[in-house]
Amino acid sequence: MSKIRKLLLLLCLSMSYALNTYATCLLKIVQKDSEDLPDESGVLIMKTELPTEQWKPITLYFYHKVYSEFLIYKDGDENSSGLIKGEIQDGRSVTTFVGSKIMYYGEGQNKYVKLEIYNAGKIESNGELKEQFLMTISDHDHAHSMVSASAATCKTIGRPAYCRECGYGFTDGKGETNESQCSSSFYYPALGHEFTQDWTSDGDGKYRVCAREGCSHKQYSYDVTDAVPAFSIELADGETLTYPQSKAPKFTYDRNLCTVSVDGNSTACELTAEQIKKVTASWNHNNTAHQCDDKSWVDGCSYDGCTEGLSRRWVYINSQEVETTTTTGDIIIDNLDLTDASGYQCDAALTANTATYSRTMTNRWGTLCLPMQITYNGEAKEKYYKLSAVTDTEIQLEEITEDIPAGTPVLVRRSADENGITLTVNNVPVTTAPIDGSTVDGMTLVGTFTPTEALPESSYVIGNNKFWLVKDLNATEGNPKVRAGAFRAYISSTGAQTSQPSSLRIESGEATAIAERLNALTDEKAEYYDLNGRRIDGLRKGVNIVRRNGTTTKVTIK
């Protein structure tokens, strides 16, 4: 016969029951040294809820003494009139109560037992619907599920041996002596580092090494002065550790150790709570306006992580202070009004609740480069283009039919019905610098938020619906060096072309674009001919021969 005898206890609840009138019952286990002792002398060792609907067994463990009493209350209420009692005396005899049957077999005195209980369903008893609970009590052998003990170290906690199944801990490691009355959640605190050696100088500080065998932890302390913000820890052994603000000390704590890291992630010390007598943070607040890592400006204390005296925050846009909506977190401003006269210069990446830009355009074509995204709108009257291809005589364009990222240079064609462009965007990120635009065949569209210095002579600018070679414009008598204005773009050439293009072909895919041609040679000095050599008064549909300054170019108008 097995050493562990299963003990069967069938408990039928003696109480009136109406379907769905209550959701749980309350189980209490009380123990006394003798059944002759009054009820109030009992010791409550366990209390748990028992759902009345069918459920998987609940497993409980407890130490069964001479006299164990089970009490079940309906509605989970100890004041309920539906109380049922069951008692186990000496592990052998059982007292039976009216309305319930409690049966117990085998020995269970003065040892750990395993209790399993579940709802076996509803039964009819004396014409009333009852709940039927099935309880099984069996001996429990900890030794078969024992987890070995582990000793505490300088940094890690220790644990006594404990039973993996029930969680009880044992100081003897065998499951026989439970002097500690602990569970699997019990632990021995970390020992903490022990120092017996003198300090060793190390540059701007000093250190000492843990004396425990197998541990090489170095505890650091750094020099500070009264004028320098510092973090200090007074230790129980009489020493004081100090860390200047320049080391960026960071103090963290878990249930095992308090740790100070410096310079980002270097560990300066590890301490148990018992080793710390006092922690002091001393910061000399300077309360001066200063720039933060995100390029915004604030008043108040300038030391990292300190908000003393902080009342306002701002950014500089075109050298002018612009208040932000909050003093911490993302940089947000209410309004950003972009104008060609001012341009845009700001070190901080920010978000504008509303951003606007407008430009009057006397010509149909222009360039554009804004620090905010241009959202694609197929119904918009203006169209945006990027470089598509470059030949010996032409630069071709392709219409952009998607959102244009902030800082991207593009070409823009205004509607014939409008005299300019106007853009308004809400809750839009604003970038700090332009990004490269489209590049084809050694030609790149380059944007600027502010007026530029003199452009390279190999580049091209647009004007009067024409693209002009900067070298030629600079050579014109009386002309200043060519520059690009704010929120404009120009075409930069790498010089890799066999010849520099002299015309711009519009490739918009629209029927109205057939007659749209921008040509760098269409001025009063140019001569125009058809393919038969007859002189004409200007560019016409089809193939044109254009002669200017001794150079002949073929221009096709579709």
Coordinates of C-alpha atoms in Angstrom, one line a residue:
M1 CA 0.0 0.0 0.0
S2 CA 1.3 3.4 -0.9
K3 CA 2.9 5.4 1.9
I4 CA 0.8 8.4 1.0
R5 CA -2.8 7.4 1.7
K6 CA -5.5 9.5 -0.1
L7 CA -8.1 10.7 2.3
L8 CA -11.6 11.3 0.9
L9 CA -13.9 13.9 2.4
L10 CA -17.4 14.3 0.9
L11 CA -19.0 17.5 2.1
C12 CA -22.6 18.3 1.1
L13 CA -23.6 21.9 1.9
S14 CA -26.7 22.0 4.2
M15 CA -28.2 25.3 3.1
S16 CA -31.1 26.6 1.1
Y17 CA -30.1 27.5 -2.4
A18 CA -31.8 29.4 -5.2
L19 CA -30.1 29.3 -8.6
N20 CA -27.7 32.3 -9.2
T21 CA -28.4 33.8 -5.7
Y22 CA -24.7 33.8 -4.8
A23 CA -21.4 33.4 -6.6
T24 CA -18.9 32.2 -4.0
C25 CA -18.6 30.4 -0.7
L26 CA -16.0 31.1 1.9
L27 CA -13.8 28.3 3.3
K28 CA -11.9 28.8 6.6
I29 CA -9.6 26.3 8.3
V30 CA -9.2 26.9 12.1
Q31 CA -7.0 24.8 14.3
K32 CA -7.0 24.2 18.1
D33 CA -4.8 21.9 20.3
S34 CA -8.0 20.3 21.6
E35 CA -11.6 20.1 20.8
D36 CA -12.4 21.0 24.4
L37 CA -11.0 24.5 23.9
P38 CA -13.5 27.3 23.1
D39 CA -14.0 28.4 19.5
E40 CA -12.3 31.8 20.1
S41 CA -9.1 30.0 21.1
G42 CA -8.7 28.6 17.5
V43 CA -6.1 29.9 15.2
L44 CA -7.1 30.8 11.6
I45 CA -4.5 29.2 9.3
M46 CA -6.3 29.6 6.0
K47 CA -9.2 31.5 4.3
T48 CA -10.1 31.3 0.6
E49 CA -13.1 31.7 -1.7
L50 CA -14.8 28.7 -3.4
P51 CA -16.8 29.5 -6.5
T52 CA -20.1 27.6 -6.5
E53 CA -20.1 26.8 -10.2
Q54 CA -18.0 23.8 -11.3
W55 CA -14.3 24.6 -11.4
K56 CA -10.9 22.9 -11.4
P57 CA -9.6 21.8 -8.0
I58 CA -8.0 24.3 -5.7
T59 CA -4.9 22.9 -4.1
L60 CA -4.1 24.1 -0.6
Y61 CA -1.3 23.1 1.8
F62 CA -1.3 23.4 5.6
Y63 CA 0.2 21.8 8.7
H64 CA -2.5 19.5 10.2
K65 CA -2.3 19.5 14.0
V66 CA -4.4 17.5 16.5
Y67 CA -7.8 19.3 15.8
S68 CA -8.6 20.9 12.5
E69 CA -12.0 22.5 11.8
F70 CA -13.4 23.4 8.4
L71 CA -16.1 26.1 8.1
I72 CA -17.9 27.0 4.9
Y73 CA -20.1 30.1 4.6
K74 CA -22.5 30.8 1.7
D75 CA -22.3 34.2 -0.1
G76 CA -18.6 34.5 1.0
D77 CA -20.0 36.1 4.2
E78 CA -18.8 35.0 7.7
N79 CA -22.0 36.3 9.1
S80 CA -24.1 34.1 6.8
S81 CA -26.7 31.8 8.4
G82 CA -25.6 29.1 6.0
L83 CA -22.6 28.0 8.1
I84 CA -21.4 24.3 7.7
K85 CA -18.8 22.9 10.1
G86 CA -16.5 19.9 9.6
E87 CA -13.8 18.8 12.1
I88 CA -10.9 16.4 11.9
Q89 CA -9.8 15.1 15.4
D90 CA -6.6 13.2 15.8
G91 CA -6.6 12.3 12.1
R92 CA -9.1 9.5 12.8
S93 CA -12.6 10.4 14.0
V94 CA -15.0 13.0 12.5
T95 CA -18.0 14.9 14.0
T96 CA -21.0 14.8 11.7
F97 CA -23.3 17.9 11.5
V98 CA -26.9 18.0 10.5
G99 CA -27.3 18.5 6.8
S100 CA -23.7 17.4 6.0
K101 CA -21.6 14.4 5.9
I102 CA -17.8 14.7 6.6
M103 CA -15.8 11.5 6.3
Y104 CA -12.0 11.3 7.0
Y105 CA -9.9 8.2 6.7
G106 CA -6.2 7.5 7.6
E107 CA -3.6 9.4 9.6
G108 CA -3.1 13.1 9.2
Q109 CA -1.9 14.3 12.7
N110 CA 1.0 16.7 13.1
K111 CA 2.2 16.7 9.5
Y112 CA 1.9 18.6 6.3
V113 CA -1.1 17.7 4.2
K114 CA -2.4 18.5 0.8
L115 CA -6.0 19.6 0.4
E116 CA -7.8 19.5 -2.9
I117 CA -11.4 20.8 -3.1
Y118 CA -13.8 21.4 -6.0
N119 CA -17.4 21.8 -6.7
A120 CA -18.9 18.4 -7.8
G121 CA -22.2 19.9 -8.9
K122 CA -25.7 20.5 -7.5
I123 CA -27.8 17.7 -5.9
E124 CA -31.3 17.4 -4.6
S125 CA -31.4 17.0 -0.8
N126 CA -34.6 16.9 1.1
G127 CA -36.3 18.6 -1.8
E128 CA -33.8 21.4 -1.9
L129 CA -31.1 22.2 -4.4
K130 CA -27.6 21.9 -2.7
E131 CA -24.0 22.5 -3.6
Q132 CA -21.8 19.4 -3.4
F133 CA -18.1 19.9 -2.6
L134 CA -15.6 17.1 -2.9
M135 CA -12.5 17.4 -0.7
T136 CA -9.5 15.1 -0.8
I137 CA -6.8 15.2 1.9
S138 CA -3.5 13.4 1.4
D139 CA 0.0 13.3 3.0
H140 CA 2.5 15.7 1.4
D141 CA 6.2 14.8 1.2
H142 CA 8.3 18.0 0.7
A143 CA 11.6 16.1 0.2
H144 CA 10.5 14.8 -3.3
S145 CA 10.1 18.4 -4.6
M146 CA 12.9 20.2 -2.6
V147 CA 14.8 23.0 -4.2
S148 CA 18.3 23.4 -2.8
A149 CA 19.2 26.4 -0.7
S150 CA 21.4 29.2 -2.1
A151 CA 23.6 31.5 0.0
A152 CA 23.5 35.3 -0.2
T153 CA 26.4 37.1 -1.9
C154 CA 27.6 40.7 -2.0
K155 CA 25.0 41.5 -4.7
T156 CA 22.5 38.7 -4.8
I157 CA 19.9 37.4 -2.3
G158 CA 20.0 33.9 -0.8
R159 CA 17.2 31.5 -0.2
P160 CA 16.6 28.5 2.1
A161 CA 15.7 25.2 0.7
Y162 CA 12.0 25.1 -0.2
C163 CA 9.4 22.7 -1.6
R164 CA 8.7 23.4 -5.3
E165 CA 5.1 22.1 -5.0
C166 CA 3.8 23.9 -1.9
G167 CA 6.4 26.7 -1.5
Y168 CA 7.2 26.1 2.2
G169 CA 10.8 26.7 3.1
F170 CA 13.1 24.5 5.3
T171 CA 16.3 25.4 7.1
D172 CA 17.4 21.7 7.1
G173 CA 17.1 21.3 3.4
K174 CA 15.3 18.0 3.8
G175 CA 11.7 19.0 4.2
E176 CA 11.6 17.8 7.8
T177 CA 12.4 20.9 9.8
N178 CA 10.7 24.2 9.1
E179 CA 12.2 26.3 11.8
S180 CA 12.0 29.5 9.7
Q181 CA 8.3 29.1 8.8
C182 CA 9.2 30.7 5.5
S183 CA 7.9 30.3 2.0
S184 CA 9.4 30.4 -1.5
S185 CA 9.1 34.2 -1.4
F186 CA 11.4 34.4 1.6
Y187 CA 15.0 35.4 1.0
Y188 CA 18.1 36.3 2.8
P189 CA 19.2 39.9 1.9
A190 CA 22.3 40.5 -0.1
L191 CA 25.4 40.8 2.1
G192 CA 26.7 44.0 0.6
H193 CA 30.4 44.6 -0.2
E194 CA 32.9 44.6 2.6
F195 CA 35.9 46.9 2.6
T196 CA 39.0 46.4 4.8
Q197 CA 41.6 48.0 2.5
D198 CA 42.6 51.7 2.4
W199 CA 41.6 54.0 -0.5
T200 CA 43.7 54.1 -3.6
S201 CA 44.0 57.5 -5.5
D202 CA 42.8 57.5 -9.1
G203 CA 43.0 60.8 -11.0
D204 CA 40.2 63.0 -9.7
G205 CA 39.0 60.5 -7.2
K206 CA 39.8 57.3 -5.2
Y207 CA 38.6 53.7 -4.9
R208 CA 38.7 50.7 -2.6
V209 CA 38.2 47.0 -3.5
C210 CA 35.7 44.6 -1.8
A211 CA 37.5 42.2 0.5
R212 CA 35.1 39.3 0.1
E213 CA 36.5 36.2 -1.7
G214 CA 35.7 36.1 -5.3
C215 CA 34.5 39.7 -5.5
S216 CA 36.5 42.4 -7.4
H217 CA 34.0 45.3 -7.1
K218 CA 35.6 48.8 -6.8
Q219 CA 33.8 51.5 -4.9
Y220 CA 34.6 55.0 -6.2
S221 CA 34.4 58.4 -4.8
Y222 CA 35.3 61.6 -6.6
D223 CA 36.6 65.0 -5.5
V224 CA 34.1 67.9 -5.2
T225 CA 34.3 71.5 -4.0
D226 CA 31.7 73.7 -2.4
A227 CA 31.1 75.5 -5.6
V228 CA 30.3 72.4 -7.6
P229 CA 26.9 70.6 -7.5
A230 CA 27.4 67.2 -6.0
F231 CA 25.7 64.0 -4.9
S232 CA 26.9 62.4 -1.7
I233 CA 26.2 59.2 0.4
E234 CA 27.1 58.9 4.0
L235 CA 27.9 55.3 4.9
A236 CA 27.3 53.4 8.1
D237 CA 31.1 52.6 8.3
G238 CA 31.8 56.4 8.6
E239 CA 32.9 57.0 5.0
T240 CA 31.3 59.5 2.7
L241 CA 31.1 59.0 -1.1
T242 CA 30.8 62.1 -3.3
Y243 CA 30.1 62.5 -7.0
P244 CA 30.2 65.9 -8.8
Q245 CA 27.5 66.9 -11.2
S246 CA 30.0 66.7 -14.1
K247 CA 30.1 62.9 -13.6
A248 CA 26.3 62.8 -14.2
P249 CA 25.7 60.6 -11.1
K250 CA 22.5 58.5 -11.3
F251 CA 21.1 56.7 -8.2
T252 CA 18.9 53.6 -8.7
Y253 CA 17.5 51.2 -6.2
D254 CA 15.9 47.7 -6.2
R255 CA 15.1 45.4 -3.3
N256 CA 18.7 44.1 -3.3
L257 CA 21.1 47.0 -4.0
C258 CA 21.4 50.8 -4.3
T259 CA 23.6 51.6 -7.2
V260 CA 25.3 54.8 -8.3
S261 CA 26.4 55.0 -12.0
V262 CA 28.5 57.8 -13.4
D263 CA 29.4 59.0 -16.9
G264 CA 26.4 57.2 -18.5
N265 CA 26.8 53.6 -17.4
S266 CA 30.0 53.1 -15.3
T267 CA 29.2 51.7 -11.8
A268 CA 30.7 53.8 -9.0
C269 CA 29.3 51.9 -6.0
E270 CA 26.8 49.2 -5.0
L271 CA 25.3 49.4 -1.5
T272 CA 22.7 47.6 0.5
A273 CA 20.1 49.8 2.3
E274 CA 21.7 48.8 5.7
Q275 CA 25.1 50.3 4.5
I276 CA 23.6 53.7 3.8
K277 CA 23.2 56.2 6.6
K278 CA 22.3 59.4 4.6
V279 CA 21.9 60.5 1.0
T280 CA 22.3 64.2 0.0
A281 CA 21.9 65.9 -3.3
S282 CA 23.4 69.4 -3.2
W283 CA 22.8 71.5 -6.4
N284 CA 23.8 75.2 -6.6
H285 CA 21.0 76.5 -8.7
N286 CA 22.4 79.2 -11.1
N287 CA 19.0 80.3 -12.5
T288 CA 20.3 81.5 -15.9
A289 CA 18.9 81.3 -19.4
H290 CA 20.6 78.4 -21.2
Q291 CA 20.2 76.2 -24.2
C292 CA 19.1 72.6 -23.7
D293 CA 20.2 69.5 -25.7
D294 CA 17.1 69.8 -27.9
K295 CA 18.3 73.4 -28.9
S296 CA 15.4 75.1 -27.0
W297 CA 16.1 77.7 -24.4
V298 CA 14.8 77.9 -20.8
D299 CA 15.3 80.0 -17.7
G300 CA 16.0 78.5 -14.3
C301 CA 18.8 76.1 -13.2
S302 CA 21.1 75.0 -16.0
Y303 CA 22.3 71.7 -14.5
D304 CA 21.2 68.6 -16.2
G305 CA 17.9 67.2 -14.9
C306 CA 17.2 70.2 -12.6
T307 CA 13.9 72.2 -13.1
E308 CA 14.4 74.7 -10.2
G309 CA 13.3 78.1 -11.3
L310 CA 12.0 76.9 -14.7
S311 CA 9.1 79.2 -15.8
R312 CA 9.4 79.7 -19.6
R313 CA 10.8 78.1 -22.7
W314 CA 11.5 79.5 -26.1
V315 CA 13.4 79.0 -29.4
Y316 CA 15.1 81.5 -31.6
I317 CA 13.6 81.8 -35.1
N318 CA 15.5 84.3 -37.3
S319 CA 17.2 85.6 -34.1
Q320 CA 13.8 86.4 -32.5
E321 CA 12.5 84.7 -29.3
V322 CA 9.4 82.6 -29.9
E323 CA 7.7 81.1 -26.9
T324 CA 6.8 77.4 -26.8
T325 CA 3.5 76.1 -25.5
T326 CA 5.1 73.9 -22.8
T327 CA 8.2 74.1 -20.7
T328 CA 9.1 70.4 -21.1
G329 CA 8.7 67.7 -23.7
D330 CA 8.3 68.2 -27.4
I331 CA 9.0 71.7 -28.7
I332 CA 5.7 73.1 -29.9
I333 CA 4.9 76.7 -31.0
D334 CA 1.5 78.2 -31.9
N335 CA 2.1 79.9 -35.2
L336 CA 4.8 80.0 -37.8
D337 CA 4.4 82.6 -40.6
L338 CA 7.0 82.1 -43.3
T339 CA 7.9 85.0 -45.6
D340 CA 10.4 85.5 -48.3
A341 CA 11.7 88.6 -46.6
S342 CA 12.7 86.8 -43.4
G343 CA 13.5 83.3 -44.5
Y344 CA 13.8 80.6 -41.8
Q345 CA 16.7 79.9 -39.5
C346 CA 16.2 77.9 -36.3
D347 CA 18.5 75.3 -34.6
A348 CA 15.6 73.4 -33.0
A349 CA 13.4 70.8 -34.6
L350 CA 9.9 71.8 -33.6
T351 CA 6.2 71.4 -34.3
A352 CA 3.9 74.3 -35.3
N353 CA 0.2 74.2 -34.5
T354 CA -0.3 76.3 -37.6
A355 CA 2.3 77.1 -40.4
T356 CA 1.6 79.4 -43.4
Y357 CA 3.5 80.5 -46.4
S358 CA 2.5 82.6 -49.4
R359 CA 4.2 84.0 -52.5
T360 CA 3.2 86.3 -55.3
M361 CA 4.4 84.9 -58.6
T362 CA 4.5 87.1 -61.8
N363 CA 5.7 84.1 -63.8
R364 CA 4.1 80.7 -64.1
W365 CA 7.2 78.8 -63.0
G366 CA 9.3 79.0 -59.9
T367 CA 11.2 76.9 -57.3
L368 CA 10.2 76.2 -53.7
C369 CA 11.9 74.7 -50.6
L370 CA 9.9 74.9 -47.3
P371 CA 10.9 73.6 -43.8
M372 CA 7.5 71.9 -43.5
Q373 CA 5.8 69.1 -45.3
I374 CA 3.7 69.9 -48.4
T375 CA 0.7 67.6 -48.3
Y376 CA -0.3 66.3 -51.7
N377 CA -3.7 67.5 -52.9
G378 CA -4.8 66.4 -56.3
E379 CA -7.4 69.2 -56.4
A380 CA -4.8 71.9 -55.8
K381 CA -4.3 74.4 -58.6
E382 CA -0.5 74.6 -58.3
K383 CA 1.6 71.6 -59.3
Y384 CA 5.0 70.4 -58.0
Y385 CA 7.7 68.8 -60.0
K386 CA 11.1 67.1 -59.6
L387 CA 13.9 66.5 -62.1
S388 CA 13.3 63.5 -64.3
A389 CA 16.1 63.4 -67.0
V390 CA 18.8 65.5 -68.6
T391 CA 19.8 65.3 -72.3
D392 CA 22.3 67.5 -74.2
T393 CA 19.7 70.1 -74.8
E394 CA 16.9 69.5 -72.3
I395 CA 16.0 69.0 -68.6
Q396 CA 12.8 67.1 -68.2
L397 CA 10.5 67.2 -65.2
E398 CA 8.0 64.8 -63.5
E399 CA 5.0 65.8 -61.5
I400 CA 5.0 64.9 -57.8
T401 CA 1.8 63.1 -56.8
E402 CA 2.6 62.4 -53.1
D403 CA 3.4 64.3 -49.9
I404 CA 6.7 66.3 -50.2
P405 CA 8.9 65.9 -47.1
A406 CA 10.0 69.0 -45.2
G407 CA 13.1 70.6 -46.6
T408 CA 12.7 69.0 -50.1
P409 CA 13.4 71.4 -53.0
V410 CA 10.9 71.3 -55.9
L411 CA 9.8 73.2 -58.9
V412 CA 6.3 74.7 -58.7
R413 CA 3.9 75.9 -61.5
R414 CA 1.2 78.2 -60.4
S415 CA -2.3 78.1 -61.9
A416 CA -3.0 80.5 -64.7
D417 CA -6.0 81.7 -62.7
E418 CA -3.9 82.6 -59.6
N419 CA -1.2 85.2 -59.1
G420 CA 0.8 83.1 -56.6
I421 CA 0.7 80.2 -54.1
T422 CA -0.6 80.0 -50.5
L423 CA -0.1 77.1 -48.1
T424 CA -1.5 76.5 -44.6
V425 CA -0.7 73.4 -42.6
N426 CA -1.8 72.4 -39.1
N427 CA 0.1 70.4 -36.5
V428 CA 3.2 70.1 -38.7
P429 CA 6.8 69.2 -37.9
V430 CA 9.3 71.8 -38.9
T431 CA 12.8 70.8 -39.9
T432 CA 16.1 72.8 -39.4
A433 CA 17.7 72.4 -42.8
P434 CA 16.9 71.5 -46.4
I435 CA 17.6 68.0 -47.8
D436 CA 18.8 67.1 -51.2
G437 CA 16.2 67.1 -53.9
S438 CA 16.0 65.0 -57.1
T439 CA 19.2 64.1 -58.9
V440 CA 19.5 62.9 -62.5
D441 CA 22.5 62.8 -64.8
G442 CA 24.8 64.9 -62.7
M443 CA 22.1 67.5 -61.9
T444 CA 20.7 68.1 -58.4
L445 CA 18.0 70.3 -57.2
V446 CA 19.3 72.2 -54.1
G447 CA 17.1 74.2 -51.8
T448 CA 17.7 76.9 -49.2
F449 CA 15.6 78.5 -46.4
T450 CA 17.6 81.7 -46.4
P451 CA 19.2 83.9 -49.1
T452 CA 22.5 82.3 -50.4
E453 CA 25.9 83.7 -51.2
A454 CA 27.0 83.8 -54.8
L455 CA 26.0 80.5 -56.6
P456 CA 28.5 78.3 -58.5
E457 CA 28.8 79.4 -62.1
S458 CA 28.0 75.9 -63.3
S459 CA 24.5 76.0 -61.6
Y460 CA 21.2 77.1 -63.1
V461 CA 18.5 79.4 -61.7
I462 CA 15.0 80.0 -63.0
G463 CA 13.7 83.5 -63.9
N464 CA 11.1 84.9 -66.3
N465 CA 10.0 81.3 -67.0
K466 CA 13.5 80.3 -68.1
F467 CA 16.4 78.4 -66.6
W468 CA 19.6 80.4 -66.9
L469 CA 23.2 79.3 -66.6
V470 CA 24.8 81.3 -63.8
K471 CA 28.0 81.7 -65.6
D472 CA 26.3 83.5 -68.5
L473 CA 24.3 85.7 -66.1
N474 CA 27.4 86.7 -64.2
A475 CA 29.2 87.7 -67.4
T476 CA 26.4 90.1 -68.3
E477 CA 27.8 93.6 -67.8
G478 CA 26.4 95.4 -64.8
N479 CA 24.8 92.2 -63.3
P480 CA 25.7 91.4 -59.6
K481 CA 26.7 87.8 -58.7
V482 CA 23.7 85.5 -58.9
R483 CA 22.2 84.4 -55.6
A484 CA 19.1 82.3 -54.6
G485 CA 16.4 83.8 -52.4
A486 CA 14.8 82.4 -49.3
F487 CA 12.6 79.3 -49.8
R488 CA 14.0 78.9 -53.4
A489 CA 16.0 76.2 -55.2
Y490 CA 18.6 76.1 -57.9
I491 CA 20.1 73.3 -60.1
S492 CA 23.6 72.3 -59.1
S493 CA 25.8 70.7 -61.8
T494 CA 28.6 68.2 -61.1
G495 CA 30.3 69.2 -64.4
A496 CA 30.0 65.6 -65.6
Q497 CA 27.8 66.5 -68.6
T498 CA 29.3 66.5 -72.1
S499 CA 27.4 69.8 -72.7
Q500 CA 25.3 72.0 -70.4
P501 CA 21.6 71.9 -71.2
S502 CA 20.0 75.1 -72.5
S503 CA 16.3 74.3 -72.2
L504 CA 13.8 72.8 -69.8
R505 CA 11.1 70.5 -71.0
I506 CA 7.9 70.3 -69.1
E507 CA 6.8 66.6 -68.6
S508 CA 3.5 67.1 -66.7
G509 CA 1.4 64.6 -68.6
E510 CA -1.3 67.2 -69.2
A511 CA -2.7 68.3 -72.6
T512 CA -2.3 72.0 -71.6
A513 CA 1.5 71.4 -71.1
I514 CA 2.1 70.9 -74.9
A515 CA 2.7 74.6 -75.4
E516 CA 4.6 75.1 -72.1
R517 CA 8.4 75.4 -72.8
L518 CA 11.1 77.3 -71.0
N519 CA 14.2 78.0 -73.1
A520 CA 17.3 79.7 -72.0
L521 CA 17.9 81.0 -75.5
T522 CA 14.6 82.9 -76.0
D523 CA 15.7 86.5 -75.9
E524 CA 16.2 89.4 -78.3
K525 CA 19.7 88.2 -79.3
A526 CA 18.4 84.8 -80.5
E527 CA 17.6 83.9 -84.1
Y528 CA 14.9 81.3 -84.9
Y529 CA 14.6 79.0 -88.0
D530 CA 12.5 76.1 -89.1
L531 CA 13.9 72.9 -90.4
N532 CA 13.9 74.3 -94.0
G533 CA 16.1 77.1 -92.9
R534 CA 13.5 79.8 -93.1
R535 CA 13.8 82.4 -90.3
I536 CA 10.8 82.7 -88.0
D537 CA 9.8 85.3 -85.3
G538 CA 10.0 82.9 -82.3
L539 CA 9.6 79.4 -81.0
R540 CA 6.8 77.4 -82.7
K541 CA 5.3 74.0 -82.3
G542 CA 7.6 71.4 -83.7
V543 CA 11.3 71.5 -84.2
N544 CA 13.0 74.9 -84.0
I545 CA 16.6 75.8 -84.8
V546 CA 17.9 78.5 -82.4
R547 CA 21.2 80.4 -82.9
R548 CA 22.7 82.7 -80.3
N549 CA 26.2 84.0 -79.8
G550 CA 27.6 81.6 -82.4
T551 CA 25.9 78.5 -80.8
T552 CA 23.1 76.6 -82.6
T553 CA 20.6 74.5 -80.6
K554 CA 17.7 72.4 -81.7
V555 CA 14.6 73.0 -79.5
T556 CA 11.4 70.8 -79.8
I557 CA 8.0 72.2 -78.8
K558 CA 5.2 69.6 -78.5

